[in-house]
PDB file of C-alpha atoms in Angstrom:
ATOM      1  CA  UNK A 389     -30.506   0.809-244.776  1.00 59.00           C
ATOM      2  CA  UNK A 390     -30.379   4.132-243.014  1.00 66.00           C
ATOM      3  CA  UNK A 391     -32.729   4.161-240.077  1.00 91.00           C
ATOM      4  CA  UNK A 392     -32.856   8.048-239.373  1.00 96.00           C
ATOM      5  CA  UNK A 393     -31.685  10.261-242.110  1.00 96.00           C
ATOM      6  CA  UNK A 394     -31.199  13.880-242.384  1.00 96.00           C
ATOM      7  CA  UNK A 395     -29.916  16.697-245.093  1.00 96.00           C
ATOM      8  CA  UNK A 396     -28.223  18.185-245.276  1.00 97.00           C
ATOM      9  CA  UNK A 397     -25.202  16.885-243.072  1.00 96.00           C
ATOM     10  CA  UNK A 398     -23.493  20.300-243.682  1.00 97.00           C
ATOM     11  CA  UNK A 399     -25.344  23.885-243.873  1.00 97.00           C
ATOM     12  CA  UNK A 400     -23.162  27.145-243.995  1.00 97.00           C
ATOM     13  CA  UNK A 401     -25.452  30.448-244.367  1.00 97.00           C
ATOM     14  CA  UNK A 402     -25.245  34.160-243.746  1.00 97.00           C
ATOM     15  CA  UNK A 403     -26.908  35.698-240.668  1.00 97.00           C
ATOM     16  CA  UNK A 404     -30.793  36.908-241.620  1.00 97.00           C
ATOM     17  CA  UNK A 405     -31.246  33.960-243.897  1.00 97.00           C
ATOM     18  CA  UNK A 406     -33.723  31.191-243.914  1.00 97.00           C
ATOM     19  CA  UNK A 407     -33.261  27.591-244.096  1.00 97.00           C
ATOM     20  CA  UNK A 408     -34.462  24.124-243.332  1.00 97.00           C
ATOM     21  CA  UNK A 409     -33.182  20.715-242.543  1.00 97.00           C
ATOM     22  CA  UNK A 410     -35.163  17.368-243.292  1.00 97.00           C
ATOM     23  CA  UNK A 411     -35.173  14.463-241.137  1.00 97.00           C
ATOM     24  CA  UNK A 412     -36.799  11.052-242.431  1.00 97.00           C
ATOM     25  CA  UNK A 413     -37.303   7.460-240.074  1.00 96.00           C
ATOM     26  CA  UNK A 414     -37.796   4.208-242.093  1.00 95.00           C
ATOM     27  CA  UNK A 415     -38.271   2.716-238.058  1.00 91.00           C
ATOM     28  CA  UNK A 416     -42.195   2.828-238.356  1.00 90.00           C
ATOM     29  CA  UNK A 417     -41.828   4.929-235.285  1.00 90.00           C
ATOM     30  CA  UNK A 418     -44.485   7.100-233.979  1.00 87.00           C
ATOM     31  CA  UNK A 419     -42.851   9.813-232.070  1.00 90.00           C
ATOM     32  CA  UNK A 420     -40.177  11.960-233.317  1.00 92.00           C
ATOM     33  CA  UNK A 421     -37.434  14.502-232.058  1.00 93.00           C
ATOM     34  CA  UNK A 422     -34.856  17.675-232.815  1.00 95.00           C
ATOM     35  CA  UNK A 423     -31.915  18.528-230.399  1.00 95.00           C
ATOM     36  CA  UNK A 424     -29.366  21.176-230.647  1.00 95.00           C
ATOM     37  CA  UNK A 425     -26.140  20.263-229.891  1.00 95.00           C
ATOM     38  CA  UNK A 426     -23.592  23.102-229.063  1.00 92.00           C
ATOM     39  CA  UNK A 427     -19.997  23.567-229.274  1.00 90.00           C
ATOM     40  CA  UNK A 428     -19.199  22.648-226.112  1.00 89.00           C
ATOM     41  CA  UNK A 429     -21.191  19.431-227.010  1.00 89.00           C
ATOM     42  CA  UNK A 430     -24.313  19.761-224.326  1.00 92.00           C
ATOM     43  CA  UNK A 431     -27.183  17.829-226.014  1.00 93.00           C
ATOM     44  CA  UNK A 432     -30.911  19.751-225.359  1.00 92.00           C
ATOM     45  CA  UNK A 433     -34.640  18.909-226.936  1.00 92.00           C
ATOM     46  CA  UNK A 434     -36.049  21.043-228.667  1.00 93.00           C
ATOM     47  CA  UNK A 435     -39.027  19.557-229.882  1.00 90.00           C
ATOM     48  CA  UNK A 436     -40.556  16.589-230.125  1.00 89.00           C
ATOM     49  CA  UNK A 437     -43.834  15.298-232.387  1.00 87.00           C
ATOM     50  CA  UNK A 438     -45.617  12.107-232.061  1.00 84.00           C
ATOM     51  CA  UNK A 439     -47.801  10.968-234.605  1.00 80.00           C
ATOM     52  CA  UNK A 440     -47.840  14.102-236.348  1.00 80.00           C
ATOM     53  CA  UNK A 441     -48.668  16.631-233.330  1.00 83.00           C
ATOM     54  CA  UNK A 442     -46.624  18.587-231.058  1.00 85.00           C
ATOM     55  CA  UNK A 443     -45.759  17.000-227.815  1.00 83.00           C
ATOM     56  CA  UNK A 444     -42.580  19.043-226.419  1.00 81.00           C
ATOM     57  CA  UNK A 445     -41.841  22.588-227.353  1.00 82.00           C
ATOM     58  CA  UNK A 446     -38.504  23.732-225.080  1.00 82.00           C
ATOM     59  CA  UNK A 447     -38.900  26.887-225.050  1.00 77.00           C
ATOM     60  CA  UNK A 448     -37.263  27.125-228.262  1.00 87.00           C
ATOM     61  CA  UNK A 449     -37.549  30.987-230.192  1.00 90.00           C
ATOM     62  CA  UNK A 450     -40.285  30.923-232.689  1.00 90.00           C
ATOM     63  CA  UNK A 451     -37.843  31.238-235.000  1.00 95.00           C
ATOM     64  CA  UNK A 452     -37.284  27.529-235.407  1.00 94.00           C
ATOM     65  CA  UNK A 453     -40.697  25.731-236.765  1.00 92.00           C
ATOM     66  CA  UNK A 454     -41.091  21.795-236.713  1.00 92.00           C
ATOM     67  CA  UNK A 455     -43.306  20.694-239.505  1.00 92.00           C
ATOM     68  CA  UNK A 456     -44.417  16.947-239.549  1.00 91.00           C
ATOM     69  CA  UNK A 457     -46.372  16.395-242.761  1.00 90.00           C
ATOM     70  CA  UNK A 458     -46.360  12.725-241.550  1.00 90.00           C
ATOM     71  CA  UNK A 459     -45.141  10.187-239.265  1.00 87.00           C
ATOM     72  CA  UNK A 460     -42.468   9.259-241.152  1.00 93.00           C
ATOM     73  CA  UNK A 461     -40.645  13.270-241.334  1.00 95.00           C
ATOM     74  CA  UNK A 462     -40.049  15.808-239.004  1.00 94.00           C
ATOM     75  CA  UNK A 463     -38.182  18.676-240.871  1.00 95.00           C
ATOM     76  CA  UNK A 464     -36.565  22.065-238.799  1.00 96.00           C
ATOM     77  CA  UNK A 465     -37.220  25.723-240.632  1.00 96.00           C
ATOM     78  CA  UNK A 466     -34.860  28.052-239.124  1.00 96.00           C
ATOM     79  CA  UNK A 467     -36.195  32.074-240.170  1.00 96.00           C
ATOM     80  CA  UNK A 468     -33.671  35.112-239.752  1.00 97.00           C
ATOM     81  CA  UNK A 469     -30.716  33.271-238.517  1.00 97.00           C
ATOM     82  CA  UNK A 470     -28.536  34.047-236.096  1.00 96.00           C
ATOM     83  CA  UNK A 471     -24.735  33.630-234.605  1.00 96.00           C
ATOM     84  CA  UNK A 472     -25.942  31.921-232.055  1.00 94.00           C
ATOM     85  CA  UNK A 473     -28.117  29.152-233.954  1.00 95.00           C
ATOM     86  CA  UNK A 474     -24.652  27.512-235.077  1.00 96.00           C
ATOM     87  CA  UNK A 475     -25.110  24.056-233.386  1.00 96.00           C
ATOM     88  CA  UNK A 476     -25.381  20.322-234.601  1.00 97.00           C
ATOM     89  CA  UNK A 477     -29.069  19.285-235.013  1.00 97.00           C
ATOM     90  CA  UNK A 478     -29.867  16.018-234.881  1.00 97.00           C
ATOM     91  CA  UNK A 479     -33.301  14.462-235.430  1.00 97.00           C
ATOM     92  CA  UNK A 480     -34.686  11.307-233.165  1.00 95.00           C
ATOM     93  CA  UNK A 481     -37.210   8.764-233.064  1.00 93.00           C
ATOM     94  CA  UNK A 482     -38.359   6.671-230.291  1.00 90.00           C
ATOM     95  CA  UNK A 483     -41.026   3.684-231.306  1.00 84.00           C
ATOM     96  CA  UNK A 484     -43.308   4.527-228.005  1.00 65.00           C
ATOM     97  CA  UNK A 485     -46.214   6.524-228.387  1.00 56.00           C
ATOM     98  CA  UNK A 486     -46.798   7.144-224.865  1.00 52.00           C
ATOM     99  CA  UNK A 487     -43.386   5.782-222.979  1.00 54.00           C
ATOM    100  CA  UNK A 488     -40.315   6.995-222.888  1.00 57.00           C
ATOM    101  CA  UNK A 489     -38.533   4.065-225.110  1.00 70.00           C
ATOM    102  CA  UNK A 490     -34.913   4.202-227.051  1.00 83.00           C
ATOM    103  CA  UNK A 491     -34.389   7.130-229.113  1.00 89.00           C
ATOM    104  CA  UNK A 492     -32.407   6.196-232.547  1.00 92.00           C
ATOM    105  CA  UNK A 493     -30.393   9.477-233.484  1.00 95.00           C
ATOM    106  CA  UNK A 494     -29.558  10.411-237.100  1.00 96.00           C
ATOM    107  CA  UNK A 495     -26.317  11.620-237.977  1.00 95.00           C
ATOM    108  CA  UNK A 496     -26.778  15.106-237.197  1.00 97.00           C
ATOM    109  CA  UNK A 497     -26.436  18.505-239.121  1.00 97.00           C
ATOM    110  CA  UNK A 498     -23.807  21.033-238.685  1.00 97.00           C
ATOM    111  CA  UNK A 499     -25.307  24.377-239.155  1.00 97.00           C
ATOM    112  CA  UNK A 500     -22.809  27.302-239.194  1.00 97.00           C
ATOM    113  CA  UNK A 501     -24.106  30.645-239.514  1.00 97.00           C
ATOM    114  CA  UNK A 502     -21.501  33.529-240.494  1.00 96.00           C
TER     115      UNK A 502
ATOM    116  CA  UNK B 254     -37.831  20.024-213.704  1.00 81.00           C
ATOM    117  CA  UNK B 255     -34.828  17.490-214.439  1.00 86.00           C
ATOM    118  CA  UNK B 256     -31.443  18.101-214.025  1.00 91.00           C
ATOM    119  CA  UNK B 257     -28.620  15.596-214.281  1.00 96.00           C
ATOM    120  CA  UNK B 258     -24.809  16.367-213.973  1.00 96.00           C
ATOM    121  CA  UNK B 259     -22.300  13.658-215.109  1.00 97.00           C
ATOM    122  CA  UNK B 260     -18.740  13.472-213.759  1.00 97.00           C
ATOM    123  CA  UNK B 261     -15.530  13.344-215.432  1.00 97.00           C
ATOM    124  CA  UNK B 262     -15.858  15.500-218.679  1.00 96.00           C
ATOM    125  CA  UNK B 263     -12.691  13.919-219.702  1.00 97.00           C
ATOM    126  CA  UNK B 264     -11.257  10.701-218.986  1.00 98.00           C
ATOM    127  CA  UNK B 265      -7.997   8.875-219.889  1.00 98.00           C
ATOM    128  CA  UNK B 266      -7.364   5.714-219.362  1.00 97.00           C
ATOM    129  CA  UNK B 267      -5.156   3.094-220.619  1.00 97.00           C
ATOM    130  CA  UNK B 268      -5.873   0.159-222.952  1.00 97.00           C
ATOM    131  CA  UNK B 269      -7.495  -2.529-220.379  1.00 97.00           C
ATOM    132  CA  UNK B 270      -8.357  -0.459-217.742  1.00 97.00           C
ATOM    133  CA  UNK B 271     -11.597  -0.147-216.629  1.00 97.00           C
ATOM    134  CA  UNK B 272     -12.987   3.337-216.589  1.00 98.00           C
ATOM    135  CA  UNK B 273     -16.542   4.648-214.981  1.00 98.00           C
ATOM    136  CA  UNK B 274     -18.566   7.644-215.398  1.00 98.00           C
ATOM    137  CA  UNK B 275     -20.992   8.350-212.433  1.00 98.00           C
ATOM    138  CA  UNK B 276     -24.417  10.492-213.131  1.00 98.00           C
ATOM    139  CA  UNK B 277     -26.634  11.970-210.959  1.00 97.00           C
ATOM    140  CA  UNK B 278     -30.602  13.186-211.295  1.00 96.00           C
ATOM    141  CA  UNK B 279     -32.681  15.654-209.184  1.00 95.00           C
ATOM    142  CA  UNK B 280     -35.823  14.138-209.936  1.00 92.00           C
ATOM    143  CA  UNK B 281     -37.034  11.339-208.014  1.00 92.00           C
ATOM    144  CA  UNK B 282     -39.764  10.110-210.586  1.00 91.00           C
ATOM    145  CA  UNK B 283     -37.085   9.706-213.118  1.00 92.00           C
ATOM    146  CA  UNK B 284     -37.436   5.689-213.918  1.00 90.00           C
ATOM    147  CA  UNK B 285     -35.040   5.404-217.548  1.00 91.00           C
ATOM    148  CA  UNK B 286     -31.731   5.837-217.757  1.00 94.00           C
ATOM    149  CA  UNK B 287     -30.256   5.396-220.838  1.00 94.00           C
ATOM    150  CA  UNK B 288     -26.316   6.113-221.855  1.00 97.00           C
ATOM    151  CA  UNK B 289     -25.326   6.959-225.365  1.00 97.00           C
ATOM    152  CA  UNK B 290     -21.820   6.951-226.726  1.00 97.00           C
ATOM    153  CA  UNK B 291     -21.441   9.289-229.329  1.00 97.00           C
ATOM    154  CA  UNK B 292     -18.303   8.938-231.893  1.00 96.00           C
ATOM    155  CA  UNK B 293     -16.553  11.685-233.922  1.00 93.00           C
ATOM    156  CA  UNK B 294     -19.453  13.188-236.731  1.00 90.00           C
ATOM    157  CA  UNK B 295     -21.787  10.891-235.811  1.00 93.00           C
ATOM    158  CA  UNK B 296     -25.222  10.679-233.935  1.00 95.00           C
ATOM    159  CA  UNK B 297     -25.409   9.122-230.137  1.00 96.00           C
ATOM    160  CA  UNK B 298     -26.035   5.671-230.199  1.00 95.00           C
ATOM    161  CA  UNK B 299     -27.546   3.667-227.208  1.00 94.00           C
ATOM    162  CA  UNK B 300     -24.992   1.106-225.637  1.00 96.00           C
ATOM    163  CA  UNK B 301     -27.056   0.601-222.459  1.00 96.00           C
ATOM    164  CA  UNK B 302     -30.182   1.425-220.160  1.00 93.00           C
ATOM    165  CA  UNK B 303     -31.585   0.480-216.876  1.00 92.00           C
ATOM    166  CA  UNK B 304     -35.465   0.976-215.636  1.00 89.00           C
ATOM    167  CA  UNK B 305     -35.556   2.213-211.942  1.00 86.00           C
ATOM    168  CA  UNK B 306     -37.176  -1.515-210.797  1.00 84.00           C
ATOM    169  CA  UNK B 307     -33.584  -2.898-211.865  1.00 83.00           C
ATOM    170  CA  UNK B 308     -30.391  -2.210-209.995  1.00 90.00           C
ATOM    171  CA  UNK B 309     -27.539  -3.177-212.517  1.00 94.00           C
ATOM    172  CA  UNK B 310     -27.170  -4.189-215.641  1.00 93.00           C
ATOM    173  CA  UNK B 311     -24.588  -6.041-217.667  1.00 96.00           C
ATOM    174  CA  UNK B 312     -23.685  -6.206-221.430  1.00 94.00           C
ATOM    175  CA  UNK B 313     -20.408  -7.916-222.234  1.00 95.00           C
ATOM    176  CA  UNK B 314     -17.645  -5.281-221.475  1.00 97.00           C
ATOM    177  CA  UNK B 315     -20.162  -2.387-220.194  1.00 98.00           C
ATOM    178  CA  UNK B 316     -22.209  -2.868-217.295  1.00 97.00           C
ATOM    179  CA  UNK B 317     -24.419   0.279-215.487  1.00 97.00           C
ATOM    180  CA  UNK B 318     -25.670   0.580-211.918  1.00 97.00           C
ATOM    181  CA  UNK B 319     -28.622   2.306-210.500  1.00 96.00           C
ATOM    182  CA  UNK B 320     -28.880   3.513-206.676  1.00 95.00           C
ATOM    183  CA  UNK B 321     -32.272   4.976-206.456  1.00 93.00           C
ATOM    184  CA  UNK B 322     -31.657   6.487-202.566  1.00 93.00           C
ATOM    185  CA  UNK B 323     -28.888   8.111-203.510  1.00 94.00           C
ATOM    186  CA  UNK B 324     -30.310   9.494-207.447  1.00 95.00           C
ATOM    187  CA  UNK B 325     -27.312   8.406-209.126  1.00 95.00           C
ATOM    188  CA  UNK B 326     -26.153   5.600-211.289  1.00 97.00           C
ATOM    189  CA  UNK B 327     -23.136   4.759-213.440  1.00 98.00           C
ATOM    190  CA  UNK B 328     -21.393   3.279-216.332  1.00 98.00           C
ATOM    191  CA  UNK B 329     -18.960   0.691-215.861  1.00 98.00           C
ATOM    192  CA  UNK B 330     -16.597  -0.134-219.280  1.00 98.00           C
ATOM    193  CA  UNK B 331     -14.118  -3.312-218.058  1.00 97.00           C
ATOM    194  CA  UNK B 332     -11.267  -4.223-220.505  1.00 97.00           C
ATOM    195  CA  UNK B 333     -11.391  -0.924-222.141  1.00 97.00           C
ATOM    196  CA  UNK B 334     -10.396  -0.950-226.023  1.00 97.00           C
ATOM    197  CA  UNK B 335      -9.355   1.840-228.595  1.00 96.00           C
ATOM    198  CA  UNK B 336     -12.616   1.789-230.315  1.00 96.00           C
ATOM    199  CA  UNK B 337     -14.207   2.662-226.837  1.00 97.00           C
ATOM    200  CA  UNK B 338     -12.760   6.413-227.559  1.00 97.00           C
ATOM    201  CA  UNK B 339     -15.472   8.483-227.806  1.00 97.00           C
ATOM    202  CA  UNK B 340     -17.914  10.711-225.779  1.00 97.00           C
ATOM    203  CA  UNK B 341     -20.403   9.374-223.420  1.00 98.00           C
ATOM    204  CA  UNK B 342     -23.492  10.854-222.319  1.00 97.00           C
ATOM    205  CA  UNK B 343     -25.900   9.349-219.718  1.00 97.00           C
ATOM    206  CA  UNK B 344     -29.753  10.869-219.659  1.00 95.00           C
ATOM    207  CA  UNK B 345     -32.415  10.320-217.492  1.00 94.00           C
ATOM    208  CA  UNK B 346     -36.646  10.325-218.198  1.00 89.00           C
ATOM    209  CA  UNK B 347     -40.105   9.590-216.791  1.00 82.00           C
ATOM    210  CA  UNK B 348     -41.678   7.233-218.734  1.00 74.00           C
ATOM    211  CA  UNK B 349     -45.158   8.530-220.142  1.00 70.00           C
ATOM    212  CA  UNK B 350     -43.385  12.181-220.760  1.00 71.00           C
ATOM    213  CA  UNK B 351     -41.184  11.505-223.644  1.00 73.00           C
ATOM    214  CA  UNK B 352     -38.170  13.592-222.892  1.00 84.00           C
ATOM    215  CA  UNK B 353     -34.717  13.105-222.155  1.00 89.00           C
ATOM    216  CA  UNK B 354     -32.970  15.252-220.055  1.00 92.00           C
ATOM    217  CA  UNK B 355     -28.698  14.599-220.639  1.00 95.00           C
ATOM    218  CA  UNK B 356     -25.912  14.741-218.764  1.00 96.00           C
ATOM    219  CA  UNK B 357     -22.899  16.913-220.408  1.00 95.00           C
ATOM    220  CA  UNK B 358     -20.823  14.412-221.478  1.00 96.00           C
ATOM    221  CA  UNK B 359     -17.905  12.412-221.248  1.00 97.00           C
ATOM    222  CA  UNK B 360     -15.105  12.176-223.156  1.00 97.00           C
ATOM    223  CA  UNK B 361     -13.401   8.839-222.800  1.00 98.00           C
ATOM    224  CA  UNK B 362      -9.687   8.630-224.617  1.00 98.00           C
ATOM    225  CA  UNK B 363      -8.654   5.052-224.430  1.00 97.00           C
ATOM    226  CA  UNK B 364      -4.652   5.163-224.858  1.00 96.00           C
ATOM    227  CA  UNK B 365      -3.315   2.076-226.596  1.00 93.00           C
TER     228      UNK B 365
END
């Protein structure tokens, strides 16, 4: 059984487009989490959601837009993408609502953006 | 806010060896520090943490060590194996904030 899934595991999209990835726990884990990844493999939050609501927001453009429609999914929407935004995203949960506990990472999303 | 630097970025070893990757943290109220070993297309996975009441910690082959004075702490891998190829990262938190701040990796090649 996958414990943190996301899709898709490969995106490839022209610069200007829109696009989202999906990220689902089967942990029963409250709190939830994106990081970006870059090439030279530095790993940075960008947000994080617990229970539904926003709890971290890294100063991340307001291009990117976490939607939780429950505890369960976190999902990424990415509007007018850029060169830059190329990365590996992976999503996170932790089981904690208000400690820092073990964050379980999915397998990540390679986004390249032409 | 936190900022933690990790030292080697690259590290080559030879089968059995030991190898260690050393970590430090700015911020003193950091109390988790987790390390992650992350292998080719795939997601970081936890190997090991330590909470800041605990000094060292031991799991079979990997062991980590926490010197709170000083803000740094370290992975130990003893015996080192093939399958231990891969690239570490260590991270460090405040419990009750829900963020990890990580180190910029390691990248352990374990020669046979």
């Amino acid at each position: 059984d996958t414990a943190v899934s996301q899709t898709p595991k490969y995106l490839v999209t022209q610069m200007g487009n829109d696009k989202s990835i999906k990220c689902e726990q089967n942990l029963g884990h409250d709190t939830m989490y994106w990081y970006k990844q870059d090439s030279k493999k530095f790993l940075k939050i960008m947000f994080s959601y617990n229970n539904k609501e926003l709890i971290i927001n890294e100063t991340v453009p307001n291009r990117f837009s976490p939607k939780s429609p429950d505890k369960a999914h976190l999902n990424l929407h990415i509007n007018s993408l850029e060169l830059g935004d190329s990365a590996v995203y992976f999503c996170a949960s932790s089981p904690a609502g208000g400690a820092v506990d073990t964050q379980y990472f999915g397998p990540g999303t390679r986004l390249t953006v032409l | 806010g936190e900022n933690v630097e990790q030292h080697p970025s690259t590290l080559s070893v030879q089968e059995g060896d030991s190898a260690v990757i050393k970590c430090t943290y700015s911020d003193s109220a950091s109390n988790y520090f987790p390390w992650y070993k992350q292998e080719l297309g795939k997601g970081p996975q936890l190997i090991i943490d330590i909470r800041s009441n605990v000094g060292e910690k031991k799991d079979q082959r990997i062991a980590v060590t926490l010197n709170k004075t000083a803000k740094h702490f370290s992975l130990h891998i003893t015996e080192t194996q093939p399958e231990d190829s891969a690239v570490y990262f260590c991270a460090a938190s405040i419990t009750g904030f829900q963020k990890l701040v990580f180190g910029t990796g390691t990248r352990l090649l374990v020669s046979p």
